[in-house]
């Protein structure tokens, strides 16, 4: 009997200790944080603030910081329920109505909920502002990167980065998923226009300029709502690594052909082509790096520990954080739990889930308990995220940090910058003496304009404009190329018919035919033929029969294949995807601005010549070689 009592007493003691430790753990995660906690003090060093905050966090709060979900999947109370660290807007992820005020109110509401959590850790809100604040209706839309590559003007790109940061900041957003610093080696890729070109040194130079402009272009502080706000915007180098060099037919994503495919690269190719843009981005103090959907030599980049952890973080000393792409970890392994474990252990710090936060958080929690993901890896990831938030000044900004003046959005200065960028990006591929259009010679005469791209804002802006894929039509404010011609040639009779269905045969006249690809983004834009829409080809044919002189202007996110009729035009102009200020194209056509743009990539004669490495290696001859202009 004494033995039984002794045993029961011992068991009670053990249970008591267990209960006490459990209560202590629970109490620790719920314990109020003192107002003078070191991490709340701006005078304390960032590293000590990170260390102090980490020591106070529960596993739930740490995993929450690693979780990023899309605003469209956010339910009431999710921010506090999951202790979320980040939210994003995907393409087209705008509030309704899509106004500056609505964006401001939405962001303020999100931040208020985050700051009412126990640790009051502010949210980091991210967005794809890849050619201006392109999710915001009526923002200034700049040329896509391929056009800026044609301009090859680092100072211009730096100023565009600063302008984009300013328009984003006006809506309360400070994290941009840009620039894309892929080295584009195959125009069949649906993201080709997101690359500055095929030359690694060009991509490195312009990517660095954008990062510097975006992160340093704003004043250190500004007044808003009577308060001084000091938040530093951050850019993202993407997509790490090799997404511009994937091979046709290697994509395993449904209906994609090359996007998210496989890049074959030996050590020399990595060193000479793929690494330089990222090394230059780190020299420019980029604070976040987004991982590519693509694979490297058969291994999904989201699981590539050697490149993410060993090279990027350890060898190159990257101290910011690595974020996944949209649901990118899901592609690592059919088993979701294994996919999460592989991706986190490879070095991904923040996961763009983007929909089911509960599933991701529960999976992470189980993986940590099962010791498949170590607490050291969790602390490293969360520490990196917190470090960037402290560096940005998010913790120290006023809780209801009002935004800068709304007038910065689509300001006269920004519109002038966009128009300058458009003019500098235009490449004259051919000119048999018909350019520039002379206003005096055209005075009181008729200038004919055709092509569905001439008066279509959506076509000239392309994908990633208001919505993910973009769309034709009057989707946002701006000036079309036709509008620009009317502005610059006020004394000419300008007659427009998209299909070139002109009733009067005026063989001595000149016709400007503006043709364009329909908007697309990512894998949906993968193209085996690189051809223009049939209706645009028909417009060229009709114009060529009706008029003595035809000037062909091409709106595209890449080189397109030109048939004999197109090549026979008296002038051929590559205008890329100029954005909202199409008058910049008219500036070049009329000679108001001298054409200086040069091809940032080889322009193939046929798709059989691709990829572009064949031109670089001298195996094929381009219709128009890289650097070409007339």
JSON list of N, CA, C and O in Angstrom, two decimals, residues 453-457 460 478-485 580-583 586:
[
{"chain": "A", "resi": 453, "resn": "UNK", "atom": "N", "xyz": [-4.00, 48.32, -83.15]},
{"chain": "A", "resi": 453, "resn": "UNK", "atom": "CA", "xyz": [-3.21, 48.82, -82.02]},
{"chain": "A", "resi": 453, "resn": "UNK", "atom": "C", "xyz": [-3.08, 50.33, -81.98]},
{"chain": "A", "resi": 453, "resn": "UNK", "atom": "O", "xyz": [-2.61, 50.89, -81.01]},
{"chain": "A", "resi": 454, "resn": "UNK", "atom": "N", "xyz": [-3.52, 51.00, -83.04]},
{"chain": "A", "resi": 454, "resn": "UNK", "atom": "CA", "xyz": [-3.30, 52.44, -83.15]},
{"chain": "A", "resi": 454, "resn": "UNK", "atom": "C", "xyz": [-4.07, 53.24, -82.12]},
{"chain": "A", "resi": 454, "resn": "UNK", "atom": "O", "xyz": [-3.61, 54.29, -81.66]},
{"chain": "A", "resi": 455, "resn": "UNK", "atom": "N", "xyz": [-5.24, 52.76, -81.75]},
{"chain": "A", "resi": 455, "resn": "UNK", "atom": "CA", "xyz": [-6.09, 53.53, -80.85]},
{"chain": "A", "resi": 455, "resn": "UNK", "atom": "C", "xyz": [-6.65, 52.62, -79.75]},
{"chain": "A", "resi": 455, "resn": "UNK", "atom": "O", "xyz": [-7.82, 52.65, -79.44]},
{"chain": "A", "resi": 456, "resn": "UNK", "atom": "N", "xyz": [-5.75, 51.81, -79.16]},
{"chain": "A", "resi": 456, "resn": "UNK", "atom": "CA", "xyz": [-6.19, 50.82, -78.18]},
{"chain": "A", "resi": 456, "resn": "UNK", "atom": "C", "xyz": [-5.24, 50.81, -76.99]},
{"chain": "A", "resi": 456, "resn": "UNK", "atom": "O", "xyz": [-4.12, 50.31, -77.09]},
{"chain": "A", "resi": 457, "resn": "UNK", "atom": "N", "xyz": [-5.70, 51.37, -75.87]},
{"chain": "A", "resi": 457, "resn": "UNK", "atom": "CA", "xyz": [-4.85, 51.49, -74.69]},
{"chain": "A", "resi": 457, "resn": "UNK", "atom": "C", "xyz": [-4.42, 50.13, -74.15]},
{"chain": "A", "resi": 457, "resn": "UNK", "atom": "O", "xyz": [-3.27, 49.94, -73.75]},
{"chain": "A", "resi": 460, "resn": "UNK", "atom": "N", "xyz": [-1.56, 48.54, -76.26]},
{"chain": "A", "resi": 460, "resn": "UNK", "atom": "CA", "xyz": [-0.24, 49.18, -76.13]},
{"chain": "A", "resi": 460, "resn": "UNK", "atom": "C", "xyz": [0.35, 49.01, -74.73]},
{"chain": "A", "resi": 460, "resn": "UNK", "atom": "O", "xyz": [1.56, 49.13, -74.55]},
{"chain": "A", "resi": 478, "resn": "UNK", "atom": "N", "xyz": [-4.68, 57.45, -70.55]},
{"chain": "A", "resi": 478, "resn": "UNK", "atom": "CA", "xyz": [-3.45, 57.53, -71.32]},
{"chain": "A", "resi": 478, "resn": "UNK", "atom": "C", "xyz": [-3.70, 58.12, -72.69]},
{"chain": "A", "resi": 478, "resn": "UNK", "atom": "O", "xyz": [-4.82, 58.53, -73.03]},
{"chain": "A", "resi": 479, "resn": "UNK", "atom": "N", "xyz": [-2.65, 58.17, -73.49]},
{"chain": "A", "resi": 479, "resn": "UNK", "atom": "CA", "xyz": [-2.72, 58.68, -74.85]},
{"chain": "A", "resi": 479, "resn": "UNK", "atom": "C", "xyz": [-2.33, 57.57, -75.80]},
{"chain": "A", "resi": 479, "resn": "UNK", "atom": "O", "xyz": [-1.25, 56.98, -75.66]},
{"chain": "A", "resi": 480, "resn": "UNK", "atom": "N", "xyz": [-3.18, 57.26, -76.76]},
{"chain": "A", "resi": 480, "resn": "UNK", "atom": "CA", "xyz": [-2.84, 56.25, -77.75]},
{"chain": "A", "resi": 480, "resn": "UNK", "atom": "C", "xyz": [-1.90, 56.83, -78.80]},
{"chain": "A", "resi": 480, "resn": "UNK", "atom": "O", "xyz": [-1.68, 58.04, -78.87]},
{"chain": "A", "resi": 481, "resn": "UNK", "atom": "N", "xyz": [-1.36, 55.96, -79.64]},
{"chain": "A", "resi": 481, "resn": "UNK", "atom": "CA", "xyz": [-0.47, 56.43, -80.71]},
{"chain": "A", "resi": 481, "resn": "UNK", "atom": "C", "xyz": [-1.24, 57.32, -81.69]},
{"chain": "A", "resi": 481, "resn": "UNK", "atom": "O", "xyz": [-0.72, 58.35, -82.14]},
{"chain": "A", "resi": 482, "resn": "UNK", "atom": "N", "xyz": [-2.48, 56.95, -81.98]},
{"chain": "A", "resi": 482, "resn": "UNK", "atom": "CA", "xyz": [-3.31, 57.80, -82.83]},
{"chain": "A", "resi": 482, "resn": "UNK", "atom": "C", "xyz": [-3.51, 59.17, -82.20]},
{"chain": "A", "resi": 482, "resn": "UNK", "atom": "O", "xyz": [-3.40, 60.20, -82.88]},
{"chain": "A", "resi": 483, "resn": "UNK", "atom": "N", "xyz": [-3.77, 59.18, -80.91]},
{"chain": "A", "resi": 483, "resn": "UNK", "atom": "CA", "xyz": [-3.92, 60.46, -80.21]},
{"chain": "A", "resi": 483, "resn": "UNK", "atom": "C", "xyz": [-2.66, 61.29, -80.28]},
{"chain": "A", "resi": 483, "resn": "UNK", "atom": "O", "xyz": [-2.72, 62.52, -80.42]},
{"chain": "A", "resi": 484, "resn": "UNK", "atom": "N", "xyz": [-1.51, 60.63, -80.18]},
{"chain": "A", "resi": 484, "resn": "UNK", "atom": "CA", "xyz": [-0.25, 61.35, -80.26]},
{"chain": "A", "resi": 484, "resn": "UNK", "atom": "C", "xyz": [-0.02, 61.95, -81.63]},
{"chain": "A", "resi": 484, "resn": "UNK", "atom": "O", "xyz": [0.47, 63.08, -81.77]},
{"chain": "A", "resi": 485, "resn": "UNK", "atom": "N", "xyz": [-0.36, 61.21, -82.67]},
{"chain": "A", "resi": 485, "resn": "UNK", "atom": "CA", "xyz": [-0.22, 61.73, -84.03]},
{"chain": "A", "resi": 485, "resn": "UNK", "atom": "C", "xyz": [-1.12, 62.94, -84.26]},
{"chain": "A", "resi": 485, "resn": "UNK", "atom": "O", "xyz": [-0.71, 63.93, -84.88]},
{"chain": "A", "resi": 580, "resn": "UNK", "atom": "N", "xyz": [1.06, 53.65, -71.03]},
{"chain": "A", "resi": 580, "resn": "UNK", "atom": "CA", "xyz": [-0.06, 54.59, -71.17]},
{"chain": "A", "resi": 580, "resn": "UNK", "atom": "C", "xyz": [0.25, 55.81, -72.03]},
{"chain": "A", "resi": 580, "resn": "UNK", "atom": "O", "xyz": [-0.67, 56.50, -72.46]},
{"chain": "A", "resi": 581, "resn": "UNK", "atom": "N", "xyz": [1.51, 56.09, -72.30]},
{"chain": "A", "resi": 581, "resn": "UNK", "atom": "CA", "xyz": [1.85, 57.33, -73.01]},
{"chain": "A", "resi": 581, "resn": "UNK", "atom": "C", "xyz": [2.33, 57.04, -74.43]},
{"chain": "A", "resi": 581, "resn": "UNK", "atom": "O", "xyz": [3.49, 57.22, -74.78]},
{"chain": "A", "resi": 582, "resn": "UNK", "atom": "N", "xyz": [1.38, 56.61, -75.26]},
{"chain": "A", "resi": 582, "resn": "UNK", "atom": "CA", "xyz": [1.71, 56.26, -76.64]},
{"chain": "A", "resi": 582, "resn": "UNK", "atom": "C", "xyz": [2.17, 57.42, -77.48]},
{"chain": "A", "resi": 582, "resn": "UNK", "atom": "O", "xyz": [2.72, 57.22, -78.58]},
{"chain": "A", "resi": 583, "resn": "UNK", "atom": "N", "xyz": [1.97, 58.63, -77.00]},
{"chain": "A", "resi": 583, "resn": "UNK", "atom": "CA", "xyz": [2.44, 59.80, -77.75]},
{"chain": "A", "resi": 583, "resn": "UNK", "atom": "C", "xyz": [3.95, 59.79, -77.94]},
{"chain": "A", "resi": 583, "resn": "UNK", "atom": "O", "xyz": [4.48, 60.41, -78.88]},
{"chain": "A", "resi": 586, "resn": "UNK", "atom": "N", "xyz": [4.63, 58.54, -81.29]},
{"chain": "A", "resi": 586, "resn": "UNK", "atom": "CA", "xyz": [4.39, 59.60, -82.28]},
{"chain": "A", "resi": 586, "resn": "UNK", "atom": "C", "xyz": [5.53, 60.61, -82.29]},
{"chain": "A", "resi": 586, "resn": "UNK", "atom": "O", "xyz": [5.85, 61.19, -83.34]}
]
